[in-house]
XYZ file of C-alpha atoms in Angstrom:
117
model
C -21.313 -0.231 -14.632
C -18.582 -2.965 -15.741
C -15.538 -2.718 -14.087
C -11.731 -3.612 -16.096
C -9.288 -4.084 -12.764
C -6.349 -3.341 -14.418
C -2.251 -5.128 -13.193
C -0.350 -7.959 -12.347
C -2.150 -11.184 -10.349
C 0.745 -11.369 -8.427
C 1.078 -7.676 -6.837
C -0.615 -7.843 -2.706
C -2.183 -4.149 -3.589
C -3.578 -6.223 -6.418
C -4.528 -9.254 -4.268
C -6.205 -6.515 -1.977
C -8.177 -4.835 -4.452
C -9.707 -8.442 -5.714
C -10.579 -9.319 -2.471
C -12.295 -5.885 -2.000
C -14.010 -6.665 -5.023
C -15.105 -10.154 -4.453
C -16.433 -9.410 -0.768
C -18.840 -7.026 -1.956
C -20.077 -8.889 -5.067
C -19.173 -6.669 -7.733
C -18.241 -8.580 -11.268
C -15.081 -6.509 -12.580
C -13.516 -8.425 -16.003
C -9.011 -8.327 -14.747
C -6.493 -7.216 -17.098
C -3.037 -8.643 -16.861
C -1.431 -6.271 -18.872
C 1.908 -7.591 -17.779
C 1.247 -10.558 -20.062
C -2.146 -9.067 -22.450
C 0.032 -5.321 -22.199
C -1.462 -1.837 -22.332
C -1.609 0.053 -24.922
C -0.010 3.579 -25.884
C -3.779 4.738 -25.900
C -4.848 3.514 -23.369
C -2.076 4.928 -21.580
C -2.587 8.390 -23.441
C -6.714 8.448 -22.204
C -6.325 7.619 -18.515
C -2.762 9.911 -18.377
C -4.737 12.643 -19.654
C -7.879 11.487 -16.508
C -5.055 11.760 -13.597
C -1.871 12.543 -14.873
C 1.018 10.240 -16.065
C 2.858 11.307 -12.901
C 0.330 9.298 -11.269
C 0.026 6.599 -13.465
C 4.096 6.479 -13.742
C 5.328 4.315 -10.732
C 8.384 5.205 -9.446
C 8.991 3.428 -6.076
C 8.641 0.534 -7.775
C 12.233 -1.654 -8.391
C 11.146 -1.472 -12.644
C 11.514 2.100 -12.271
C 14.809 2.118 -9.650
C 16.882 -0.465 -11.755
C 16.891 2.117 -16.091
C 19.245 3.903 -16.565
C 19.431 7.522 -15.505
C 19.281 8.625 -18.836
C 15.735 7.202 -18.654
C 14.012 8.639 -15.523
C 16.064 11.921 -16.273
C 13.616 14.894 -17.973
C 9.679 12.781 -18.116
C 6.725 14.201 -19.473
C 3.886 12.944 -20.376
C 5.355 11.362 -24.010
C 8.475 9.892 -22.444
C 6.665 8.367 -18.842
C 4.084 6.402 -21.562
C 6.736 5.314 -23.462
C 8.303 3.872 -20.193
C 5.344 2.060 -19.032
C 4.346 0.359 -22.079
C 7.992 -0.998 -22.437
C 7.840 -1.668 -19.241
C 4.103 -2.795 -18.048
C 5.314 -2.999 -14.006
C 6.159 0.724 -14.192
C 2.104 0.973 -14.358
C 1.199 2.313 -10.932
C -0.979 -0.168 -9.648
C -4.390 -1.554 -9.315
C -6.044 1.331 -11.986
C -9.269 0.308 -12.359
C -11.600 2.216 -15.359
C -15.448 1.813 -15.337
C -18.163 3.643 -17.141
C -16.710 7.334 -16.777
C -14.383 6.662 -13.403
C -11.075 5.824 -12.722
C -9.145 4.700 -9.846
C -5.740 4.483 -9.686
C -4.045 2.653 -6.371
C -6.051 1.080 -4.165
C -7.890 3.140 -1.564
C -10.557 1.786 0.149
C -12.504 5.146 0.679
C -12.248 6.308 -2.846
C -13.004 2.935 -3.837
C -16.247 2.568 -1.682
C -17.200 6.294 -3.147
C -17.270 5.326 -6.452
C -19.181 1.450 -5.699
C -22.128 3.758 -3.901
C -22.366 5.602 -6.969
C -24.263 2.186 -8.159
């Protein structure tokens, strides 16, 4: 299985995830979505798998600084548009490989995914 790790290089959680994969000898491609962006299609696919609520990082500074109007009445379409415009609002990291999709870094979830190989 080929893994792609989506995130921002200076994010502490992304750093932990990269160290986790490196320590286990798992090869992965890194996609910096702050520099390279993430398409609406990617986000829509991810949202259909895990729900937009899990993808949108409401606890982060970027979301908190939004005008109240932007934070009100969020649905999938609005959430995806916000994340395309502000990739820092995407929960980090996102790992995609085969049919698997992980959002955030929970070692037990990652162990379960990697044990399938």
